[in-house]
Structures are given as C-alpha cells and as structure tokens.
Short mmCIF file of C-alpha atoms and ligand atoms in Angstrom, two decimals:
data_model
loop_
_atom_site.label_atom_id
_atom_site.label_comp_id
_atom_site.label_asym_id
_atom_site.label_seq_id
_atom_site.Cartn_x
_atom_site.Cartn_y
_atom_site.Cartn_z
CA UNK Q 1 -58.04 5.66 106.29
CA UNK Q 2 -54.65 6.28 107.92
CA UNK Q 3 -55.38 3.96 110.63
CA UNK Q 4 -52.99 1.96 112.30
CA UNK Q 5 -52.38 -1.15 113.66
CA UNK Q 6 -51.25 -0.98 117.21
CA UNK Q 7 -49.93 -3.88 119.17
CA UNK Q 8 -50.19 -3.60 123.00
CA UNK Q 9 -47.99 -5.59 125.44
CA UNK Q 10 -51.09 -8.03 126.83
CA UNK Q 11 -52.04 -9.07 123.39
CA UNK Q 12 -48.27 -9.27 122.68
CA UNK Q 13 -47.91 -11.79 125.23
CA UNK Q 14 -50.99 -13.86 123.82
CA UNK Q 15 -49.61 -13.64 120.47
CA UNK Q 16 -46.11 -14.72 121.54
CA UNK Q 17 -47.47 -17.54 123.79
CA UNK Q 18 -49.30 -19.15 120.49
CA UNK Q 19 -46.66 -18.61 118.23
CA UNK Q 20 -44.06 -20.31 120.86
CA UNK Q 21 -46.62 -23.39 121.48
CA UNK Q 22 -47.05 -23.55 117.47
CA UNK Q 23 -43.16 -24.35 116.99
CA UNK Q 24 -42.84 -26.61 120.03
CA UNK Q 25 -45.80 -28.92 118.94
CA UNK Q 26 -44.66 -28.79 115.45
CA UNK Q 27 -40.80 -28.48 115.82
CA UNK Q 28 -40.28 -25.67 113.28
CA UNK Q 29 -37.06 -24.02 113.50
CA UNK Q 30 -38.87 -21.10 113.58
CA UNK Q 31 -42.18 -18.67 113.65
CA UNK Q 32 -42.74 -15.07 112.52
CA UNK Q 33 -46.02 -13.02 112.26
CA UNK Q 34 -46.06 -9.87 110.17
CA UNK Q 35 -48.10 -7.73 109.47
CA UNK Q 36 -49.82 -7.49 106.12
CA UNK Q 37 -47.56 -4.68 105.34
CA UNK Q 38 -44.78 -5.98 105.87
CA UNK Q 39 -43.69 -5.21 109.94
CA UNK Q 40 -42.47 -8.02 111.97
CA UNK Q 41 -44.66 -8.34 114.50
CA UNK Q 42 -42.94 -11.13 116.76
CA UNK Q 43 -40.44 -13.52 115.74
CA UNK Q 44 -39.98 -16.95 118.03
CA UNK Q 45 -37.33 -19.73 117.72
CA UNK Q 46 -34.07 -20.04 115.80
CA UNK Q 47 -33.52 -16.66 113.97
CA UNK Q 48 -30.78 -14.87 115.33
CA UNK Q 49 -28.93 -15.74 112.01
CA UNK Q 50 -31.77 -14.22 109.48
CA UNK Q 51 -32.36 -10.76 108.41
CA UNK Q 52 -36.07 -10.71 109.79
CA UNK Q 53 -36.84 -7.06 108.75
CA UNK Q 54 -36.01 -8.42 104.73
CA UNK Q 55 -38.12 -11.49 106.13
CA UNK Q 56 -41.11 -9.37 106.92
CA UNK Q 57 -40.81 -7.27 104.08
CA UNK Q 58 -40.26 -9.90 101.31
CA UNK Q 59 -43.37 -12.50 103.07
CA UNK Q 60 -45.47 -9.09 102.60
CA UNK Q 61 -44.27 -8.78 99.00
CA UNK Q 62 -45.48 -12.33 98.39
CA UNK Q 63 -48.88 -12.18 99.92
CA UNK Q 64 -49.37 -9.05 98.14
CA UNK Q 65 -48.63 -10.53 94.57
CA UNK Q 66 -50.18 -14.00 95.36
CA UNK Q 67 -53.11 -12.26 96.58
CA UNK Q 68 -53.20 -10.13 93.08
CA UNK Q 69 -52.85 -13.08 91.05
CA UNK Q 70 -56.04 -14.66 93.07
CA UNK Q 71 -58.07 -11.73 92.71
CA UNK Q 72 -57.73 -11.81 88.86
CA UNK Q 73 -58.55 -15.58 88.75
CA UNK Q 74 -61.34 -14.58 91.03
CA UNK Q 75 -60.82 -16.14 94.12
CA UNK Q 76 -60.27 -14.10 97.15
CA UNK Q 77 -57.24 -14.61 98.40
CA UNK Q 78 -54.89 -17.90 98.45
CA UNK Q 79 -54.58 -18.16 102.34
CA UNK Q 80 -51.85 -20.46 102.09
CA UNK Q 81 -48.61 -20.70 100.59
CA UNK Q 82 -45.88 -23.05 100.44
CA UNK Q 83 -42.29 -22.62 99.75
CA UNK Q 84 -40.48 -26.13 99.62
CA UNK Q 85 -36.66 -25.91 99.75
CA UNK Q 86 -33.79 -28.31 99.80
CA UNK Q 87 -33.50 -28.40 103.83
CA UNK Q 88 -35.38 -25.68 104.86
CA UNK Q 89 -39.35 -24.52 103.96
CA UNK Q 90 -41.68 -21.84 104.39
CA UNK Q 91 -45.19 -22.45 105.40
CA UNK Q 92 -47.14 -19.09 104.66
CA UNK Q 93 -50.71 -18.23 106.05
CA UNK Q 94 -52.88 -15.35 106.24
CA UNK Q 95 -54.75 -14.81 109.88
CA UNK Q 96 -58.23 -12.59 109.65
CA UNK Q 97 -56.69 -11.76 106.11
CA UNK Q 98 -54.41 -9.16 108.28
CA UNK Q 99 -51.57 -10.79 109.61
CA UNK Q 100 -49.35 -13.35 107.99
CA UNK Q 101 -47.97 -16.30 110.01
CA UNK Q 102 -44.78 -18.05 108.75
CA UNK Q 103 -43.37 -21.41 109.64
CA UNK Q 104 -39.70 -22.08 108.90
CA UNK Q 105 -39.03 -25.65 109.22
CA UNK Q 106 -36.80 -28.37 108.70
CA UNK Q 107 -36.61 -32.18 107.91
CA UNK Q 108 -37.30 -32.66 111.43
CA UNK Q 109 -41.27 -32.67 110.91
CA UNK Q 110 -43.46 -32.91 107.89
CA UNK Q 111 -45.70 -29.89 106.28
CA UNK Q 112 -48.84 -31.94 106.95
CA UNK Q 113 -48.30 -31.08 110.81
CA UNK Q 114 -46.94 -27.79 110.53
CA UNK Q 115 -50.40 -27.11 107.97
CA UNK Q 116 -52.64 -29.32 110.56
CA UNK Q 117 -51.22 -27.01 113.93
CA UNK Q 118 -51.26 -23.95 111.88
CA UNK Q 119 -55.11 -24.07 110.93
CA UNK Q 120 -55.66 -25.50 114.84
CA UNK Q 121 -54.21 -21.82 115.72
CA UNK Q 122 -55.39 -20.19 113.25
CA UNK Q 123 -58.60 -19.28 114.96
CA UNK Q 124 -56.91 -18.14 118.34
CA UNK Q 125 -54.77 -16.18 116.24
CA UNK Q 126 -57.89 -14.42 114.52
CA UNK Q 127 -59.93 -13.63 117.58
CA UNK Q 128 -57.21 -11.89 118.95
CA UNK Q 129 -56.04 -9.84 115.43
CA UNK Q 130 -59.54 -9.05 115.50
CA UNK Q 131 -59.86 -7.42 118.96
CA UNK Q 132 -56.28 -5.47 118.29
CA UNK Q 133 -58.03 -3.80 114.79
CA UNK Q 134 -61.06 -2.88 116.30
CA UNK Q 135 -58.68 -1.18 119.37
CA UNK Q 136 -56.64 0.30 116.61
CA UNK Q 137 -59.76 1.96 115.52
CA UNK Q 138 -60.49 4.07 118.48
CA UNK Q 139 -57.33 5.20 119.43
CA UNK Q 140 -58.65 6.94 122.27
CA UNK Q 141 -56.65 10.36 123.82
CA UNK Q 142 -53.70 8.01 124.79
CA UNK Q 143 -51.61 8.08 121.62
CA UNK Q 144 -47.81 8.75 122.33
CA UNK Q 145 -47.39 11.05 119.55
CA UNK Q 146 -50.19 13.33 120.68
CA UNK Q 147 -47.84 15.09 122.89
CA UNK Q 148 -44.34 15.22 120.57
CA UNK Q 149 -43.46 18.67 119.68
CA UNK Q 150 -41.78 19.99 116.35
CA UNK Q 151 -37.95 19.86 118.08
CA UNK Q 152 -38.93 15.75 119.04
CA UNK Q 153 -39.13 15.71 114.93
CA UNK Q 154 -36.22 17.51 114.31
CA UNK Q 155 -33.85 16.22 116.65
CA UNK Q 156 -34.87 12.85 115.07
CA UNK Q 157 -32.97 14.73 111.99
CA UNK Q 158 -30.10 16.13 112.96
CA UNK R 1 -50.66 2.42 107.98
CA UNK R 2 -48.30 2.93 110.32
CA UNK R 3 -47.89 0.23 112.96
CA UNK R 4 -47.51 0.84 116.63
CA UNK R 5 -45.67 -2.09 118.72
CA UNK R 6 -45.96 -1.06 122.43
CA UNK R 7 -44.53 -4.41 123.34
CA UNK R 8 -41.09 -3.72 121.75
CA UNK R 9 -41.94 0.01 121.98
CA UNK R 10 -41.36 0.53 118.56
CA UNK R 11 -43.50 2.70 115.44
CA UNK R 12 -42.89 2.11 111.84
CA UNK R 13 -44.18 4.01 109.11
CA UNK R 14 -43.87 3.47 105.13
CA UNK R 15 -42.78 5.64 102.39
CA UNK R 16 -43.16 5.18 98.77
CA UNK R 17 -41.49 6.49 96.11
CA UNK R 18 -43.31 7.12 92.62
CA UNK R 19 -42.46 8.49 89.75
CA UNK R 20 -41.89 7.75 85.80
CA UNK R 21 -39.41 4.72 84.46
CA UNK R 22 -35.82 5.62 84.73
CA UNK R 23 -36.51 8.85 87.22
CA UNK R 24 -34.39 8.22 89.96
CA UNK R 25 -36.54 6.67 92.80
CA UNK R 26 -33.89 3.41 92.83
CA UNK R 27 -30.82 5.62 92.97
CA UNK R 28 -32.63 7.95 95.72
CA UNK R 29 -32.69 4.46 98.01
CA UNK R 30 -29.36 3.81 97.03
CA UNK R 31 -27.76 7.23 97.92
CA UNK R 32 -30.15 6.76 101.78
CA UNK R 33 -28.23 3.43 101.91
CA UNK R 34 -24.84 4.47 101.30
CA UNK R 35 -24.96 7.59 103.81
CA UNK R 36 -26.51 6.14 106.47
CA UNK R 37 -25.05 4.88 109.41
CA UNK R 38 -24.79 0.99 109.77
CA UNK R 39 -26.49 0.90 113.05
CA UNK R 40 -28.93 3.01 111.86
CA UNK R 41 -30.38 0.40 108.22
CA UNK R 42 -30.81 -2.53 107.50
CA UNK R 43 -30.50 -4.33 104.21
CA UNK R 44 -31.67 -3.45 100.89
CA UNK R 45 -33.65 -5.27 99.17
CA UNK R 46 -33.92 -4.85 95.66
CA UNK R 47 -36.16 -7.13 93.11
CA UNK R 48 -35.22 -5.52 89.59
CA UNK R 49 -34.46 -7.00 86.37
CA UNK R 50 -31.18 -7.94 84.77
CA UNK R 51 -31.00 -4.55 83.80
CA UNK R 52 -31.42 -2.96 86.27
CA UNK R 53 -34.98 -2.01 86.02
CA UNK R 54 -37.19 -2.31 89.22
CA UNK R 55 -39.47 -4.94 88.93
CA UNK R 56 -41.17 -5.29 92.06
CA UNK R 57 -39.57 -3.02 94.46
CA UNK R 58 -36.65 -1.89 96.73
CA UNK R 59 -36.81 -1.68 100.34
CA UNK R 60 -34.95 0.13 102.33
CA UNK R 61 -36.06 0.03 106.26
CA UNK R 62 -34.48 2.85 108.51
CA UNK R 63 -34.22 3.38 111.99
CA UNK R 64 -33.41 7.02 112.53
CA UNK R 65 -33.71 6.90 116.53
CA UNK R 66 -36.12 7.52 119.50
CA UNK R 67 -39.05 9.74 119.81
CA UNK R 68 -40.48 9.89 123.55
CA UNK R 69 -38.96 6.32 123.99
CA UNK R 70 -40.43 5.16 121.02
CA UNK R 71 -38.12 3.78 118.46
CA UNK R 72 -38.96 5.20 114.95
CA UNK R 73 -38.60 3.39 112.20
CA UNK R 74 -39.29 4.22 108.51
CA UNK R 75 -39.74 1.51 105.60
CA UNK R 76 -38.97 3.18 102.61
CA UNK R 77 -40.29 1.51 99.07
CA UNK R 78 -39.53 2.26 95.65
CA UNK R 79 -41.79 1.58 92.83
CA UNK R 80 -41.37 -0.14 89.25
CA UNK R 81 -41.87 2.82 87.23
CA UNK R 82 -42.40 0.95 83.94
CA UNK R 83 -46.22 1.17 82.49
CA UNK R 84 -46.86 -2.13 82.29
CA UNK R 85 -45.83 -2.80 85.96
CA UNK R 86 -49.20 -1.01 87.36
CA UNK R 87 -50.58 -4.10 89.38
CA UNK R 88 -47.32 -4.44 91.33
CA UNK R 89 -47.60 -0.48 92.03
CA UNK R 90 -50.95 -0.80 93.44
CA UNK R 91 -49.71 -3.02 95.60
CA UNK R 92 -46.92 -1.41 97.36
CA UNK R 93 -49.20 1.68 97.48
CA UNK R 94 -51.02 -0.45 100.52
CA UNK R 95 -50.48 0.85 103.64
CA UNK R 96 -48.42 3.81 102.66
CA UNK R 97 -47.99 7.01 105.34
CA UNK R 98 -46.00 9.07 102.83
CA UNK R 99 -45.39 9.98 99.11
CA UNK R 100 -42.15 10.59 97.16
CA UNK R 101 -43.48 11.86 93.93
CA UNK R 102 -39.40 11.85 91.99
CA UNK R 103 -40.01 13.69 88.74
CA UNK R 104 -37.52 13.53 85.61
CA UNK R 105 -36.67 17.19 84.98
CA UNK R 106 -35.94 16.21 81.28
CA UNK R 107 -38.06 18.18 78.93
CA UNK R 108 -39.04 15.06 76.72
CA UNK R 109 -40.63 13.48 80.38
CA UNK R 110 -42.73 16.15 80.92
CA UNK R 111 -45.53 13.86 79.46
CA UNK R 112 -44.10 10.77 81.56
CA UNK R 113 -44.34 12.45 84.46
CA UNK R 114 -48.20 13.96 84.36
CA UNK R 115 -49.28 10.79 83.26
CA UNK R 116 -46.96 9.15 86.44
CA UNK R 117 -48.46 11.38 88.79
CA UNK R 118 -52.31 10.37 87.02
CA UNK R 119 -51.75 7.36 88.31
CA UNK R 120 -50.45 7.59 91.52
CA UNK R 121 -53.96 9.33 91.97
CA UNK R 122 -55.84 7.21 90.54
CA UNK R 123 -54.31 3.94 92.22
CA UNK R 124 -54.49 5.87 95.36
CA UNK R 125 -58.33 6.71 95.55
CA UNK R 126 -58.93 3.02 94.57
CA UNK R 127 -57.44 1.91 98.05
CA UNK R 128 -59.27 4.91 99.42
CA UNK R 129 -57.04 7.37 99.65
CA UNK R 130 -56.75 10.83 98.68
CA UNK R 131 -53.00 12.33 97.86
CA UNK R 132 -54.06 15.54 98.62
CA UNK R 133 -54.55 14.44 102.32
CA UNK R 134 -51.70 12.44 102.68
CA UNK R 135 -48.01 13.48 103.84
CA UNK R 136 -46.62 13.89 100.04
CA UNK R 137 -43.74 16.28 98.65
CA UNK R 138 -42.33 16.39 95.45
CA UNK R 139 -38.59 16.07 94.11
CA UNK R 140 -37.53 17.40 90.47
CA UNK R 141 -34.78 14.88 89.30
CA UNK R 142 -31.53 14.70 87.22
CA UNK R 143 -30.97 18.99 87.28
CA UNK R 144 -27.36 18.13 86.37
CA UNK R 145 -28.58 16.98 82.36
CA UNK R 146 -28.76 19.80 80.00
CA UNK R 147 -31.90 19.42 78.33
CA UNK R 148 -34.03 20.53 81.27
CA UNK R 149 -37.27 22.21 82.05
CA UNK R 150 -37.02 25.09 84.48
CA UNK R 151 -38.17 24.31 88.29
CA UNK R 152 -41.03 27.02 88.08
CA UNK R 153 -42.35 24.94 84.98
CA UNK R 154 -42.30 21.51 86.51
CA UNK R 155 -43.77 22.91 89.57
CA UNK R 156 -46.63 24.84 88.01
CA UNK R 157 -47.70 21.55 85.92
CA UNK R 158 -46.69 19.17 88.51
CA UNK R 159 -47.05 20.52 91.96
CA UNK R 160 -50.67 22.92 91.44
CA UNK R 161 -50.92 22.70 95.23
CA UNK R 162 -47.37 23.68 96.46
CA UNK R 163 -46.60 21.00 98.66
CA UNK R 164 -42.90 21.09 100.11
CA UNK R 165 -40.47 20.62 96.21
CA UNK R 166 -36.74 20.02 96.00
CA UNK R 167 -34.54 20.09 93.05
CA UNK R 168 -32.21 16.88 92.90
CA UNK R 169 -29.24 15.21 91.88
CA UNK R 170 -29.97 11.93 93.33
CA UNK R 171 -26.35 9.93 92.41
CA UNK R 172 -24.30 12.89 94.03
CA UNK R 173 -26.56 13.03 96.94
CA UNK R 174 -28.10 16.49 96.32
CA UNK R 175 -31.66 16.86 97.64
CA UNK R 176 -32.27 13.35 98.49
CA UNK R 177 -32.15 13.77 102.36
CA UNK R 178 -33.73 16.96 102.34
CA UNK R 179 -36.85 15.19 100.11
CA UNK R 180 -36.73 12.60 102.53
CA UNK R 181 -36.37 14.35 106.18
CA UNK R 182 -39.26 16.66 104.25
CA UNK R 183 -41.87 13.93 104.09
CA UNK R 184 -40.88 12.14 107.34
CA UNK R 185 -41.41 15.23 109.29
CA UNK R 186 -44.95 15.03 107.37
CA UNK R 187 -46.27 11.45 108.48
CA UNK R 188 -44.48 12.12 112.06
CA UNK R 189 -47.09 15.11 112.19
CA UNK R 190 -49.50 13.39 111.19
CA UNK R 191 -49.17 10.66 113.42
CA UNK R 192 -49.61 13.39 116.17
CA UNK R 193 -52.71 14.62 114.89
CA UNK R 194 -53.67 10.81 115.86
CA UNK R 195 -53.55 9.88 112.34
N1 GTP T 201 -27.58 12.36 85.20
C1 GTP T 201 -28.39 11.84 86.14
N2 GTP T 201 -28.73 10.56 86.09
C2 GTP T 201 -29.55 10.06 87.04
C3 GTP T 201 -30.08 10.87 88.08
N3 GTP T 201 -30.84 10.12 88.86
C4 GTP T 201 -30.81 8.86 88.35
N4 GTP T 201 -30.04 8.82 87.24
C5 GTP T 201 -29.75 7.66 86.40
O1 GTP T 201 -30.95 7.25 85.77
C6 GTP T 201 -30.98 5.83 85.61
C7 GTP T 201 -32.25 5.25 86.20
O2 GTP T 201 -32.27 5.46 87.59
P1 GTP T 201 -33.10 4.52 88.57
O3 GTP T 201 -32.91 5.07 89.95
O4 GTP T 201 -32.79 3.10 88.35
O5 GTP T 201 -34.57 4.83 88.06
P2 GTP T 201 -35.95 4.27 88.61
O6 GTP T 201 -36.83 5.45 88.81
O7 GTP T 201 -35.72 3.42 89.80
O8 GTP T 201 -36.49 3.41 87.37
P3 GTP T 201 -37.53 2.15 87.38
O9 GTP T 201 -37.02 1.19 88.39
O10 GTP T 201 -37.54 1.59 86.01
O11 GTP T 201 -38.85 2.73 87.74
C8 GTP T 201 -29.72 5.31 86.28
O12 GTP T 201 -28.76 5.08 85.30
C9 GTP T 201 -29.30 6.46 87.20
O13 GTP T 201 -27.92 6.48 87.41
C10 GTP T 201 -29.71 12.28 88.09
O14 GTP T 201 -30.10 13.06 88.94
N5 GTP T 201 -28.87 12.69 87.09
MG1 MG T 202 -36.18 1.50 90.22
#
C-alpha cells in the first residue's frame, strides 16, 4: 500500500519535453504537473514569481474535493476543471487519473486551444504515467534509502 | 505515498495530523512554522473558517536537508477536526506516510478523542490502510490546563499498543518537535525497508 511514485531522469525528460511543447503551441504562461498528492512534479514557463509548492498542494486539494463531490453525484471523476480569472486562468486536468496537469494562461490564447492541445497530450502524457507506476511497483534492490543508516536520520535532526 | 524525483534528486513524504476539534493539530503547524529556519519552509497554507476553525486543511511543506544526496522533504497536513468535516478528512488521509494522532488531555475530551481516533481507523482501512502498520505516534495536548487526565490514563485508553507518546504544550513549543522528529524518523525507516 505504501507504494511510491518514483520519477526517473529519462521519463523526466519525456515529461518535460511535452509539457514545454504544450505551452509553446498553446502560449500559456505556464505548465505544472503534480502529482495527485500534491508534489510538483515539473514546472515549465513563467513561474519564478509563484509559490509552486502552495501551487501543487492547493491543485491537489481541488482535485481531491472536486473528485469527492463527483463521486457522490456518481460520476467518476470530473477530469477537467476550469478556473477563469480576470487576466490570468487555470486549466486543470487529470492524466491516467494520477497526475494533474495545469495550464496557467493569459489573454494571449483562448481556453478552447489550451483544452484542444491538452487532450492532444493527454494520451502521451498517460502512456508514460503509466509505465512510471508500474516501475514504482517493483522497486527492485536499487532504492537509495536501502542503504541509510540510523545517524543519516538523525543528523537530518540535529 | 511518498514520491521519489530522481530527476531533481529529491523525496517527499506526507504527514497528517488527526485528532478531535479544537486539539491543537493547527497550532502544532504553527509552532513548526515559526521555529523553523526560512531556508528550510515554505509557506503555510491554511483554509479555515472565519474563526479560526480548519476547514479543509493547513499545509506546511518542510525541507529539513539531504540524506545520501537526496533532498528530503516532508509535507505536513493538518486535518479539520470538526465531525461534520469527515469527507474532507478522508481526503487528506490519501497518500499519507505518517500519523500525528494530537489528543486533548482535557478530561471532558476523553470521549472526543476515542471516537477521533475511531475514525482515523476507520477512514484509514477504507483507503486500504492499516494504522497499526503505518509510521504513527501519539501526542497528549494542552498539559498546561488544569482539568486534565493523567498521561498513564490517556495512554492506556488511547495508545493500547505503545507506539512512541509525548506530552505537549503545543503554543509554547513543548513536545511539538520531538512528536514530529518522532514520526519522521518512522516513515524515513520505513522508506528503507523499501516501503
Ligand atoms: N492552553 C492550551 N491551549 C491550546 C493548546 N494547544 C492549542 N490550544 C488552543 O486551542 C485552540 C484550538 O487550537 P487549534 O490548533 O486551532 O485546534 P485544531 O485541532 O486545529 O482544531 P480544528 O481545526 O477545529 O480541528 C486554540 O485557541 C489554541 O490556542 C495547549 O497545549 N494548551
Ligand atoms: Mg485546525
């Protein structure tokens, strides 16, 4: 049950490659996956200026409630929200119900593209969420933690 | 679930704090938040009521340092402790690593906290977990009010299978980092086990 989810630098790269082409073709400001709950898994674009680790945490929140209030309605889950704001909105989405990609973006382009691109990677996205849980569930001999010893721990403490 | 980024070399793991309405768990987070070390937190997030009542949760990530090369981060959550609140609770129980269990020491809570602890059990082993397998320690709240029951009484009703217990003030401070460093150590072990 305490399994994790373990990101490893080549399907990093794939990840951050998609997310990167997503906000070129639809010229977000910004895009963010995160984990379901609630880790930033990559962040591309404009977001020196935001608090991502709130970001993560707070987009988790959201699914998490949204996907409460569609489980007592009966559906599912809603895999898409949308957060309209003055200048700036937040397209929400749920890959392989795992991951959750965000879209910040501005005036600049329309939420019909950003929604259009988003379900175009969408399936990318999944294979490759896909392949990383069923790694995470074999973690084979090579975990890092297999070899920390009880003064790694404490020194963390002192 | 704790979550392993090899890319940034980082590990993050999440701890949740449950107890009974009005037992400390907020001011635990906001004690961590004031002692620690800019560099070493981020923001706290808090979604509560006007009064002050949690009504979603607080969040409070740390980053306490490096293990092997791997920065360690810990997410800690708080609760809403209120009854009615027990979808939201549910819901922040996903993915946990680790279990605050804050008790009110108050001798008119003793029935707040059993039934508290009832469901943290319960809405546990509906995601599949068991809380007697998971890194979990106990912390007996608000010692400084007179009208307390004695530690040896809260811990024979409350903690049956002696995991690790601390007595607490949580606004001064006392026992809230050794509560914390108590069930850290706990998921850090059991990551090593290859949790
Ligand atoms: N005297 C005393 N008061 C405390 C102690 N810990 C918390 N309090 C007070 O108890 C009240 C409730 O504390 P919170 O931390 O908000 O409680 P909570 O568990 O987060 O409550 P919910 O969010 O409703 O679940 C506040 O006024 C605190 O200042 C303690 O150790 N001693
Ligand atoms: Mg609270």
């Amino acid at each position: 049950m305490n399994s994790s989810m373990v990101i490893y630098e080549d399907e990093f790269r794939q990840i951050a490659d998609i997310c990167e082409r997503l906000r070129r073709d639809t010229s977000a400001k910004a895009v963010f996956l995160i984990d379901k709950d609630g880790q930033l898994i990559l962040a591309t674009g404009q977001y020196a200026h935001l608090d991502t680790t709130a970001l993560a945490s707070l987009t988790a929140g959201n699914i998490a409630a949204t996907g409460g209030l569609a489980d007592l309605i009966g559906e599912r889950e809603f895999s898409i929200l949308f957060h309209e704001g003055e200048h700036d909105s937040l397209h929400i989405s749920l890959v392989a119900s795992q991951v959750i990609l965000v879209v910040m973006f501005g005036e600049e382009t329309s939420v019909g593209l950003v929604r259009l691109r988003v379900r175009k990677v969408n399936e990318e996205l999944t294979k490759i969420v896909q392949e990383l849980m069923q790694k995470a569930k074999n973690p084979g001999a090579d975990s890092p933690f297999a070899e920390i010893s009880d003064e790694d721990i404490d020194i963390l403490f002192s | 679930m704790s979550f392993i980024n090899y890319a940034s070399r980082e590990i993050s793991c999440k701890i949740v704090y449950y107890g009974p309405g009005l037992c400390g768990k907020t001011t635990n987070l906001q004690y961590i938040y004031a002692k620690t070390n800019p560099e070493a937190k981020g923001k706290m997030i808090s979604l509560a009521t006007e009064t002050d009542r949690t009504l979603f949760f607080d969040f409070l990530p740390l980053a306490l340092g490096q293990i092997r090369g791997l920065k360690t981060r810990f997410q800690l959550y708080t609760v809403p402790g209120q009854v009615f609140y027990d979808a939201s609770r549910k819901l922040i129980l996903k993915g946990v690593d680790g279990v605050v269990f804050v008790a009110d020491s108050q001798i008119d809570r003793l029935e707040a906290n059993i039934e508290s602890l009832d469901n943290l059990r319960s809405n546990l082993f509906e995601q599949g977990y068991d809380l007697d397998k998971l890194p979990y320690v106990i912390q007996y709240n608000k010692r400084d009010l007179p009208n307390v029951a004695s530690v040896e009484e809260l811990s024979e009703l409350l903690n049956p299978n002696r995991v690790p217990e601390f007595s607490a003030v949580a606004p001064m401070g006392q026992g809230v980092f050794d509560t914390l460093k108590a069930v850290a150590k706990q998921v850090l072990v059991e990551l090593r086990k290859g949790g």
